[in-house]
Short mmCIF file of C-alpha atoms (C1' of nucleotides) in Angstrom, two decimals:
data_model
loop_
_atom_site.label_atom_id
_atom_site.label_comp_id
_atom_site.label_asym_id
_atom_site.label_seq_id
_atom_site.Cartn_x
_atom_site.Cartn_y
_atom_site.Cartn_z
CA UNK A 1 0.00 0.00 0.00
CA UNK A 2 1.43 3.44 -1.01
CA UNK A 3 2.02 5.66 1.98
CA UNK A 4 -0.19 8.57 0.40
CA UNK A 5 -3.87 6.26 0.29
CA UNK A 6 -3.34 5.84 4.13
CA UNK A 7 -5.25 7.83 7.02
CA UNK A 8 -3.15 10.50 8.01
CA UNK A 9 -2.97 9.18 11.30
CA UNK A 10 -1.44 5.99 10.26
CA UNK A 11 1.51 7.93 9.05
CA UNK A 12 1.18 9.53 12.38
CA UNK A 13 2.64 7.42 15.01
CA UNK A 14 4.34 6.67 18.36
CA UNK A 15 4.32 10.26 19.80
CA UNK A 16 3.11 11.41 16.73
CA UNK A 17 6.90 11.73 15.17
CA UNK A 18 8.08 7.92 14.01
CA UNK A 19 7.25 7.81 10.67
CA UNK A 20 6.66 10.84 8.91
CA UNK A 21 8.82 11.18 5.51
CA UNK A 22 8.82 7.77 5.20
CA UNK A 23 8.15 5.94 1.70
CA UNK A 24 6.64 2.62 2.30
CA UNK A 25 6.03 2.62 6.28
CA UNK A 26 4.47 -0.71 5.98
CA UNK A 27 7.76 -2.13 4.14
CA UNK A 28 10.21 -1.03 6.45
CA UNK A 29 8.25 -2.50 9.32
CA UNK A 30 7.52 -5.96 7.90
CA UNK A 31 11.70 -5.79 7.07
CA UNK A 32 12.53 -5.10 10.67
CA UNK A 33 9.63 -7.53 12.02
CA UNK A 34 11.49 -10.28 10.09
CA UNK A 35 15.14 -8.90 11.08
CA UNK A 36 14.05 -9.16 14.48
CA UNK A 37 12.47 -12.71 13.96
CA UNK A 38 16.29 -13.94 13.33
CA UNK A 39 17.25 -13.97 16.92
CA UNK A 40 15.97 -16.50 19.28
CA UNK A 41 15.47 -14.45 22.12
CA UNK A 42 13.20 -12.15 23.26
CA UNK A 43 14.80 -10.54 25.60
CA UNK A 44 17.59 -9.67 22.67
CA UNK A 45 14.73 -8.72 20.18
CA UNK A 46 13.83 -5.94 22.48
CA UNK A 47 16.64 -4.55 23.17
CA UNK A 48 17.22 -4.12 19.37
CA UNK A 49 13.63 -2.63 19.00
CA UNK A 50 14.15 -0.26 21.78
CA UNK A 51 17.43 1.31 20.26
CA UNK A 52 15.52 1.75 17.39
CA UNK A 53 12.94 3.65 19.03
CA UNK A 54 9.93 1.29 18.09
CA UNK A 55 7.77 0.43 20.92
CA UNK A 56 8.58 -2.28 23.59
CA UNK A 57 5.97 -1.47 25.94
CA UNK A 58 2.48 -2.43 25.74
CA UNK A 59 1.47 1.67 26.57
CA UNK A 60 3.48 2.15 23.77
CA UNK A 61 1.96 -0.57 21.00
CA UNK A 62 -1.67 -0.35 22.13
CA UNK A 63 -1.18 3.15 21.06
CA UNK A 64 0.36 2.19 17.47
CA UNK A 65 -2.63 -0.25 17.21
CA UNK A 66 -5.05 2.38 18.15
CA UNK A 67 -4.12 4.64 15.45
CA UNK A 68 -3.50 1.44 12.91
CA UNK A 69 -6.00 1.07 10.19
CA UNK A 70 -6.69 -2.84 9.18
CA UNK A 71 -3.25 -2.99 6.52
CA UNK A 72 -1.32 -1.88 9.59
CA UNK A 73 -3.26 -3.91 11.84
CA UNK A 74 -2.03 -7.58 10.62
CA UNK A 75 1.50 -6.10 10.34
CA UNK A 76 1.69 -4.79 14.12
CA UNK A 77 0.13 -7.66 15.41
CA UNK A 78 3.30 -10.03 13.59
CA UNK A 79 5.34 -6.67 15.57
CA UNK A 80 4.14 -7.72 18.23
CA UNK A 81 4.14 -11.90 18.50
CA UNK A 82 8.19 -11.44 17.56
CA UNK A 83 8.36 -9.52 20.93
CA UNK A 84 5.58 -11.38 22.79
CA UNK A 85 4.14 -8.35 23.89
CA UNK A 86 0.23 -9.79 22.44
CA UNK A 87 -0.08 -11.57 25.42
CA UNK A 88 0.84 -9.44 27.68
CA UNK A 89 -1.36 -6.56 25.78
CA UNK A 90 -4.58 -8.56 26.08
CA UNK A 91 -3.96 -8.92 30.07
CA UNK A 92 -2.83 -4.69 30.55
CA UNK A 93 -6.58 -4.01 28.42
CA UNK A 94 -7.98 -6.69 31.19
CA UNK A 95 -6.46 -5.36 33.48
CA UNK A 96 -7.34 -1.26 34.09
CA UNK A 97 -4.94 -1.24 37.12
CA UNK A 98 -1.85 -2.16 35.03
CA UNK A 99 -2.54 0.68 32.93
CA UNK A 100 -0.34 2.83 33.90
CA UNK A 101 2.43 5.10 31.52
CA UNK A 102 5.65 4.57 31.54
CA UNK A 103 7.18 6.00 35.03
CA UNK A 104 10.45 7.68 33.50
CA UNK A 105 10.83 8.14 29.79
CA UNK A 106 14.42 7.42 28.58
CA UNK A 107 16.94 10.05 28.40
CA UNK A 108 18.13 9.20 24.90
CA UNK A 109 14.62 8.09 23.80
CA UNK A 110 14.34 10.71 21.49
CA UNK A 111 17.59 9.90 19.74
CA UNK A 112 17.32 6.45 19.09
CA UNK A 113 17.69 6.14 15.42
CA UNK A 114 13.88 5.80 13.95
CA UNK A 115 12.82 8.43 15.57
CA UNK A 116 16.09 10.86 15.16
CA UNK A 117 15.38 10.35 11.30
CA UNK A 118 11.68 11.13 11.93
CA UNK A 119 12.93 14.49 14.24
CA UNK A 120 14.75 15.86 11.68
CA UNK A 121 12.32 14.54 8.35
CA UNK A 122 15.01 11.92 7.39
CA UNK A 123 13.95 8.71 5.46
CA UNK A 124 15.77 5.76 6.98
CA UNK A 125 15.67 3.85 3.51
CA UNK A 126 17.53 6.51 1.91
CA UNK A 127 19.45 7.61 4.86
CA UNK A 128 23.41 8.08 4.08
CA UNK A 129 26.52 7.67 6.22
CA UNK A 130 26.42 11.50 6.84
CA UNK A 131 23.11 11.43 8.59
CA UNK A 132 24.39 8.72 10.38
CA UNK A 133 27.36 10.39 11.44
CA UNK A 134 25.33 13.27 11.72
CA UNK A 135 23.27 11.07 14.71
CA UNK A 136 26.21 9.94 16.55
CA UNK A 137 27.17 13.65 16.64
CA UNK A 138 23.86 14.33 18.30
CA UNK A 139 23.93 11.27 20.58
CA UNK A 140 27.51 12.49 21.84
CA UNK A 141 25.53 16.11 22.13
CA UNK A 142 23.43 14.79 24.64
CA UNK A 143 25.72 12.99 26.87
CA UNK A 144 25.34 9.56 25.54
CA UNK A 145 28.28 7.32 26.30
CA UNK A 146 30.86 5.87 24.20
CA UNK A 147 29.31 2.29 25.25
CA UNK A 148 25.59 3.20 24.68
CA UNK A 149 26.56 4.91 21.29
CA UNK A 150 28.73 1.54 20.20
CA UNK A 151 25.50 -0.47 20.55
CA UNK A 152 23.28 1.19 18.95
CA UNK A 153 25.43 1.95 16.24
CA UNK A 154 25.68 -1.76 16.05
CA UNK A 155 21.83 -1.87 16.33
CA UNK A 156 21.18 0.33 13.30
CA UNK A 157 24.34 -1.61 11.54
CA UNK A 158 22.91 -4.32 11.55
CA UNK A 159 19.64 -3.72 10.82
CA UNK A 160 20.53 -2.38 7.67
CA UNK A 161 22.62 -5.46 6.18
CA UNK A 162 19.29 -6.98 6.81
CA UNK A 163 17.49 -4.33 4.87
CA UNK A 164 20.57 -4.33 2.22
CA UNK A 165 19.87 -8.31 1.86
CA UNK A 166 16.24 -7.54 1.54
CA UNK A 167 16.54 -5.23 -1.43
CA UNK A 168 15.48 -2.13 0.71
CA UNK A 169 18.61 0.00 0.26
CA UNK A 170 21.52 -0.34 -1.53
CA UNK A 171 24.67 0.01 1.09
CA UNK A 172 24.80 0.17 4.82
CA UNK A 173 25.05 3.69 5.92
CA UNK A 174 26.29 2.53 9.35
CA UNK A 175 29.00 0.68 8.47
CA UNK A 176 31.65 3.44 9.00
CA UNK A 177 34.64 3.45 11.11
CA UNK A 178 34.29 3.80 14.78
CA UNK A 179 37.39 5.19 15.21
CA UNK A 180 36.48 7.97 13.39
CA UNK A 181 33.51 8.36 15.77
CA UNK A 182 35.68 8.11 18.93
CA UNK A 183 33.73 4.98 19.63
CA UNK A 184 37.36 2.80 20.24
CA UNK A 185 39.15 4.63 23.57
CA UNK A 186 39.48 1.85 25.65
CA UNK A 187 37.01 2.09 28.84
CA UNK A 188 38.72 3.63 32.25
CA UNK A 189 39.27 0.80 34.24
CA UNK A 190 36.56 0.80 37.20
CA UNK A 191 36.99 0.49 40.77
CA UNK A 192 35.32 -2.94 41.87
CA UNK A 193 33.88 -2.75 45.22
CA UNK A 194 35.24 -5.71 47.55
CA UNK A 195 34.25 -6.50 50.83
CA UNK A 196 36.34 -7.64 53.49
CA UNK A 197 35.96 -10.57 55.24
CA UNK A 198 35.21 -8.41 58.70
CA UNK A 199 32.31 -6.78 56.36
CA UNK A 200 31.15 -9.98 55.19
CA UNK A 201 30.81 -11.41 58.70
CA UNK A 202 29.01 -8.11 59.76
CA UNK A 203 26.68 -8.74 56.90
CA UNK A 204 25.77 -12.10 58.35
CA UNK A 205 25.36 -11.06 61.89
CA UNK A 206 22.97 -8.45 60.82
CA UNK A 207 21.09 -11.27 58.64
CA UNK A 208 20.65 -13.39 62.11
CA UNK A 209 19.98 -10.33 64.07
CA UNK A 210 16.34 -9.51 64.93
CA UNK A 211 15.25 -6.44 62.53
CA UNK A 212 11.46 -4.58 62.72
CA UNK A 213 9.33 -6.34 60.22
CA UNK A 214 11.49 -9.66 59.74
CA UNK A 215 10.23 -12.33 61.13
CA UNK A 216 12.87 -15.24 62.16
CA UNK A 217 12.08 -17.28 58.59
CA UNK A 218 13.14 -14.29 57.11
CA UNK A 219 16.23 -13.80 59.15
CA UNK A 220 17.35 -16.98 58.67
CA UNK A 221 16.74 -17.07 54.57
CA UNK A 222 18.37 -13.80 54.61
CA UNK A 223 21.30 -15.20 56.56
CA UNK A 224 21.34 -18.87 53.98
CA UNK A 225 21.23 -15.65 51.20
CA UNK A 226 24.58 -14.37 52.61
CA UNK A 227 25.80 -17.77 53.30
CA UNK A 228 25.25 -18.75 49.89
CA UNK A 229 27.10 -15.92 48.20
CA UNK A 230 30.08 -16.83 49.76
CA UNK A 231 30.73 -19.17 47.46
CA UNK A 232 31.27 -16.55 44.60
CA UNK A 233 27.33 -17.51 42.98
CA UNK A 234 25.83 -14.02 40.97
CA UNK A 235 22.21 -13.16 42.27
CA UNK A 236 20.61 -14.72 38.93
CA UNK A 237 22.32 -18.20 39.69
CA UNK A 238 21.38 -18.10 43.84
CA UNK A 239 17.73 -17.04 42.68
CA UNK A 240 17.53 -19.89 40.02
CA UNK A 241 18.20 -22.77 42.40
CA UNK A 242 16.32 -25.66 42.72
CA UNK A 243 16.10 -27.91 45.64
CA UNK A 244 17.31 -30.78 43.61
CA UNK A 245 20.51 -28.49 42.44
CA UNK A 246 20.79 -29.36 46.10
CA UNK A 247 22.76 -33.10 46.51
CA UNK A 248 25.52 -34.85 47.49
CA UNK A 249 28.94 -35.64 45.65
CA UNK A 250 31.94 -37.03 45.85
CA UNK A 251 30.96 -37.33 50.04
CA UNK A 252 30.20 -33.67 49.77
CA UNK A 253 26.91 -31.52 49.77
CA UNK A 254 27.04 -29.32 46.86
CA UNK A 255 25.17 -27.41 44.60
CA UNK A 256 24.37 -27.55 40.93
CA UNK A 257 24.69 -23.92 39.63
CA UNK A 258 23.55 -23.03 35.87
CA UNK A 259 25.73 -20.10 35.00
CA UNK A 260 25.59 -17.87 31.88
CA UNK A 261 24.90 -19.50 28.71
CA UNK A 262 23.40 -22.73 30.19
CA UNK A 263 26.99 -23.62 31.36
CA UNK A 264 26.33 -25.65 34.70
CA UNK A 265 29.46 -26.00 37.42
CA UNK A 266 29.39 -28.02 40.56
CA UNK A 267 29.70 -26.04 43.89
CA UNK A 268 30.76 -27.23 47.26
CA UNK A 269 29.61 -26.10 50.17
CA UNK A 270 31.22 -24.56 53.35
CA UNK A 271 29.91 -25.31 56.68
CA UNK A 272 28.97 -21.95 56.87
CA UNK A 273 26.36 -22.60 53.77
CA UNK A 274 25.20 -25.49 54.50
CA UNK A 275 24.28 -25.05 58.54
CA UNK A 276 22.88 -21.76 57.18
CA UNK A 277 20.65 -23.46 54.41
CA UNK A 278 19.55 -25.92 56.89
CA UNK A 279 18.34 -23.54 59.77
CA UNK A 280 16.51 -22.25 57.03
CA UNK A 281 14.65 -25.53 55.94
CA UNK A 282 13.92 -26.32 59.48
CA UNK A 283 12.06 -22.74 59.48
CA UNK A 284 9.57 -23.70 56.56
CA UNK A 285 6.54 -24.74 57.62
CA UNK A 286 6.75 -27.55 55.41
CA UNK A 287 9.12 -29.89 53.83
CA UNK A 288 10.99 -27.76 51.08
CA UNK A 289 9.96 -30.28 47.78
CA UNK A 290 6.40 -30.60 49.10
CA UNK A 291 6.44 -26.06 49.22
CA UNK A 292 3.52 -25.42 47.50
CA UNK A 293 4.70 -22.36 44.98
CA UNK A 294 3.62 -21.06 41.82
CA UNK A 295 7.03 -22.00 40.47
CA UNK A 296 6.43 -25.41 41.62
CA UNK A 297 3.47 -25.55 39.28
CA UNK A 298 5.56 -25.64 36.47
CA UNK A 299 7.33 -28.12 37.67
CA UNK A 300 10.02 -26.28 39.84
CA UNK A 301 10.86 -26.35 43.84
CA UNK A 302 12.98 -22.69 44.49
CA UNK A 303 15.70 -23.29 46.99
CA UNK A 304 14.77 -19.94 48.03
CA UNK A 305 11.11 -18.62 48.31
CA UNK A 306 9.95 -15.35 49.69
CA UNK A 307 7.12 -15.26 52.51
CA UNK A 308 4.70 -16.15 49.62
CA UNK A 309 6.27 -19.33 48.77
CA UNK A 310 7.76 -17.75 45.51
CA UNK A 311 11.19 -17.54 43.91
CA UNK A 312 13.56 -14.89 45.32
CA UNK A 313 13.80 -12.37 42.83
CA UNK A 314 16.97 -10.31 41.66
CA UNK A 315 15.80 -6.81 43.37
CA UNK A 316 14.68 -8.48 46.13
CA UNK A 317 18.34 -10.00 47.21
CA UNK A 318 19.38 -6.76 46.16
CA UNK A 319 17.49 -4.62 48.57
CA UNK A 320 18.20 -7.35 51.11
CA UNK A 321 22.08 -6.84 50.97
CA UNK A 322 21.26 -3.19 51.59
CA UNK A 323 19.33 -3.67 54.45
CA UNK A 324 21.78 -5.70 55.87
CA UNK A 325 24.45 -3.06 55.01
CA UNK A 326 22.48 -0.71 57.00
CA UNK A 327 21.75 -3.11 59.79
CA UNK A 328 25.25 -3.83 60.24
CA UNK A 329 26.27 -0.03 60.30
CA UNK A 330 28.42 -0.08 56.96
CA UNK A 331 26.64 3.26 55.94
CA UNK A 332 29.78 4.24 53.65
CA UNK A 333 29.11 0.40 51.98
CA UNK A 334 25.21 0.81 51.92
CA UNK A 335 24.70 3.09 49.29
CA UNK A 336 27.16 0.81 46.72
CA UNK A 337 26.29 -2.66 47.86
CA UNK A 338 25.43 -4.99 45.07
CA UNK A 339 25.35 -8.66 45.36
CA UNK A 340 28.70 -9.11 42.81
CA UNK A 341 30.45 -7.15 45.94
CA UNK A 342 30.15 -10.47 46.94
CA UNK A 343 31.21 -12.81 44.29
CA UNK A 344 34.60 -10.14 43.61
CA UNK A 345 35.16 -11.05 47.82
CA UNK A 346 35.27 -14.73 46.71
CA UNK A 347 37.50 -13.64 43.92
CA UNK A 348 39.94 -11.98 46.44
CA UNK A 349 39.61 -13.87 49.27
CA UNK A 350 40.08 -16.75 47.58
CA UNK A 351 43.52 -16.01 45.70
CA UNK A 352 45.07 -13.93 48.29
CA UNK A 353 44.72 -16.59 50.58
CA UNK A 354 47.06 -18.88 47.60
CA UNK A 355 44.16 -20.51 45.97
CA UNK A 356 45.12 -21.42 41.96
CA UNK A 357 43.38 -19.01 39.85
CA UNK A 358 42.45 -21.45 37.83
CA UNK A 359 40.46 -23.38 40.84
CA UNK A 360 38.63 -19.92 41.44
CA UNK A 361 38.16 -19.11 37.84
CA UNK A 362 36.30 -22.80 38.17
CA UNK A 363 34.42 -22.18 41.35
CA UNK A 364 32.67 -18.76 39.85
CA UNK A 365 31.89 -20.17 36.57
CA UNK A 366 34.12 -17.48 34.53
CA UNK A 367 35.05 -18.70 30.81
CA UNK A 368 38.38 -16.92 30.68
CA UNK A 369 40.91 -16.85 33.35
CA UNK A 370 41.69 -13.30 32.14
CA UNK A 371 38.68 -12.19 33.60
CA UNK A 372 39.18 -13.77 36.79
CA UNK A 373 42.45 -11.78 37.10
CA UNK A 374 40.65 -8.82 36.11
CA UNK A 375 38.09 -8.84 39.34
CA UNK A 376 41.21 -9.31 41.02
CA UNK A 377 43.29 -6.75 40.01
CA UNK A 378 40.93 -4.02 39.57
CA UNK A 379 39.36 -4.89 43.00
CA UNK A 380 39.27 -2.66 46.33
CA UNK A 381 40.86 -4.74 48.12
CA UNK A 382 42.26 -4.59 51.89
CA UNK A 383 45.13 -3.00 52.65
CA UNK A 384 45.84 -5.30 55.64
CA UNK A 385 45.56 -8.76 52.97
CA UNK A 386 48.31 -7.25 51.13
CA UNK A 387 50.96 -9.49 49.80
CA UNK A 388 53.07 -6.58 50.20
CA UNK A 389 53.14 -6.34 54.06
CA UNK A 390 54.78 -9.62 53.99
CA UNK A 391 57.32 -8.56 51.42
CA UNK A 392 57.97 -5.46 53.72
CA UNK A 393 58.28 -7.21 56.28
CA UNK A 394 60.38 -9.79 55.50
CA UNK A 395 62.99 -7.01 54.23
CA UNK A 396 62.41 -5.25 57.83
CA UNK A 397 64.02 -8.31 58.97
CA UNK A 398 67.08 -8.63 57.33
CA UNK A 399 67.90 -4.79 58.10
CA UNK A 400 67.45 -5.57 61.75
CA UNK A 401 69.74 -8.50 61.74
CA UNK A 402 72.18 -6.43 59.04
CA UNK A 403 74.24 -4.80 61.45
"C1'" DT H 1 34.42 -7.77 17.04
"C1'" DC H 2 29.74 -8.58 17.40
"C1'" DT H 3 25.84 -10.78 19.40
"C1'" DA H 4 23.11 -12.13 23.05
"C1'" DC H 5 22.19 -11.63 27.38
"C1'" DG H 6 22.75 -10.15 32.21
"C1'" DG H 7 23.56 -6.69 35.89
"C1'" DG H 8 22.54 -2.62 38.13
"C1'" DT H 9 19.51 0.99 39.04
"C1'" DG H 10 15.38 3.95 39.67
"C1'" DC H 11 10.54 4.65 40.14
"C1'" DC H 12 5.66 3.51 41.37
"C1'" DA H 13 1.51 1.45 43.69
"C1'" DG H 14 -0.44 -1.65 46.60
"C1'" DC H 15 -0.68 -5.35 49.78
"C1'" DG H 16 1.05 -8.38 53.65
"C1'" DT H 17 3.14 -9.00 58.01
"C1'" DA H 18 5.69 -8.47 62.32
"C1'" DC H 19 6.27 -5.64 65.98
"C1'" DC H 20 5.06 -2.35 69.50
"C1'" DG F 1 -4.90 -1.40 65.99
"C1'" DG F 2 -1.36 1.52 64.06
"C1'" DT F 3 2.90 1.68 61.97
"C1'" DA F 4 7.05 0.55 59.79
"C1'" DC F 5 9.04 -2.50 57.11
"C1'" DG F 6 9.06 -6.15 53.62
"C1'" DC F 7 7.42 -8.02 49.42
"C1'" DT F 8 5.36 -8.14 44.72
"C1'" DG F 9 5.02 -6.88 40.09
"C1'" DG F 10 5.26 -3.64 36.81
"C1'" DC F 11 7.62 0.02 34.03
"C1'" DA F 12 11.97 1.99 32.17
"C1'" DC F 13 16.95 2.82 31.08
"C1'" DC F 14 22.22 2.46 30.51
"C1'" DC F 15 26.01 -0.27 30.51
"C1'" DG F 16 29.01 -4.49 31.12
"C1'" DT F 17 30.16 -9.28 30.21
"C1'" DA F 18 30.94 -13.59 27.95
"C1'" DG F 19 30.36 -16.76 24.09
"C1'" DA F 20 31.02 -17.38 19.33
#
DNA sequence: TCTACGGGTGCCAGCGTACC
DNA sequence: GGTACGCTGGCACCCGTAGA
């Protein structure tokens, strides 16, 4: 369908600024629809569609289909099954409470490519490398960093090999050199916060102490929590485990841990974890595998569940570790505690008490020993664990007994 | 190097629960 | 019973990491 027999308010969408200028609206859409249908994930499919600019909300496609007429219709709708958001659509217009507008639009929202070209009356078909480096100037304008620019230069990149493949344009606008852009300074090497083992022990005293509101299940799940990342797990492993990760090898309880990518790695436990896990069983009113939970009904028993019976989520072991921060009067560590503060202890703790790096690259599930050494070097770590006291101090000696 | 995914963070509204 | 705290579930974003 030519763009000139449709409504006017079909060309007039998402905020009112996405697609006018453009030649065949309907085109370009089905193009990125099936560009997006190439990756298996969702999760990945939205991310590209967001730093596009098209909408990954359901506020923002119920309003798309609200202004759609029936051509657009049928094409939204295939929009929307590659991100799964017609599900969750049909539940917000069930559901009155849920809708709600976004709570804080995105700072570079207006920027992101679709709707830059749309901003400034730019057809992405027959967009050139000048408006694109004409974007990244704009982008760097308004603060974006050299990370957030990289990707979605990458975004639109790629995009348009897809669109070049299609027949829709004729060379890649975005494939320019990012050196150029001032995309390739290598990033400042961060500060990773480290906690000592003196913090770490405050942390669980505070878990076991009472606290207003916490009941004693919830003092002793927040001290297995603790417990648990001691042995160098990140929060999405600890929140994904099942009771029958939960077993016995080699004489030894451990736990199976599914890592990034799928990868799964055997992990022992300390006394520490496991008297902590089981003060917490003993607390559930019921036998763990028997918990009654909604992930259960899908076949799951959580090794951790909240008061409700339901898996720990991410935020809520990350406001936990705050609270506990708080509780145990680390106000400087409080504002900055994360649960990898954690994992990078294990990390330290580990080698600088002569672990292999190799073992602890092993225990925390990291592909590359490189990056193993790189939590350790770049870590805060304590001055008093320093291999260098002993070097000093072994020199001390020989200039006392040098006469 | 790029892709795919995860981590960290902020905000909101409402409900549940332990404690005083 | 009132209150403070904890939990849930949703929205959004930027940025970092690890596998290929």
């Amino acid at each position: 369908m030519d763009q000139r027999t449709l409504p006017a308010r079909t060309t007039d969408l998402a905020e009112g600024t996405l697609w006018p200028g453009v030649g065949d609206p309907i085109r370009l859409l089905t193009e990125i629809t099936a560009w997006l249908r190439s990756y298996g994930a969702t999760s990945t499919r939205r991310t590209y569609a967001e730093g596009l600019g098209l909408p990954t909300s359901v506020t923002d496609l119920r309003d798309w289909l609200s202004r759609a007429d029936h051509t657009w219709v049928h094409v939204l709708r295939a929009y929307a099954d590659t991100l799964d958001l017609t599900a969750a659509l049909h539940a917000d217009i069930t559901d009155p409470e849920r809708n709600r507008p976004p709570t804080r639009p995105g700072r570079f929202r207006p920027l992101h490519w679709l709707r830059w070209c749309a901003s400034t009356g730019l057809d992405p078909v027959t967009a050139g490398s000048i408006d694109v480096l004409t974007w990244q100037d704009a982008l760097r304008a308004a603060g974006a960093a050299p990370a957030t620019r990289t990707r979605m230069l990458a975004t639109v990149r790629t995009l348009y090999q897809h669109l070049a493949a299609a027949g829709l344009v004729t060379a890649n606008p975005a494939d320019l050199d990012r050196r150029r852009l001032g995309l390739r300074d290598p990033q400042p090497a961060k500060t990773i916060l480290t906690l000592t083992p003196a913090e770490v022990a405050a942390l669980l005293n505070a878990a076991a102490r009472p606290r207003p509101g916490a009941s004693p299940r919830d003092r002793l799940r927040a001290r297995a929590v603790v417990a648990l990342f001691t042995l160098g797990l990140r929060v999405s492993e600890l929140c994904d485990l099942d009771h029958p990760d939960l077993h016995t090898t080699r004489g030894r309880r451990a736990l199976r841990v599914t890592g990034k990518g799928g990868k799964i790695r055997t992990v022992y436990l300390t006394d520490l974890a496991e008297s902590a896990l089981t003060d917490y069983f003993d607390a559930l009113p019921t036998a763990p595998t028997t918990t009654v939970t909604r992930a259960t009904a899908s076949g799951r028993a959580p090794l951790l569940i909240t008061r409700t019976g339901t898996r720990c989520d991410r935020r809520d072991i990350w406001s936990l570790l705050r609270r506990l921060a708080t509780a145990a009067d680390l106000y400087e560590l409080a504002g900055a505690m994360h649960p990898h503060a954690l994992r990078h202890f294990y990390v330290t703790t580990a080698m600088e008490q002569g672990a292999h790096i190799t073992d602890v690259q092993s225990d925390v599930g990291h592909a590359r020993v490189d990056t193993t050494q790189r939590v350790y070097n770049h870590a805060t770590r304590d001055p008093s664990r320093t291999a260098a006291t002993h070097v000093g101090d072994t020199i001390t000696r020989h200039l006392e007994q040098t006469p």
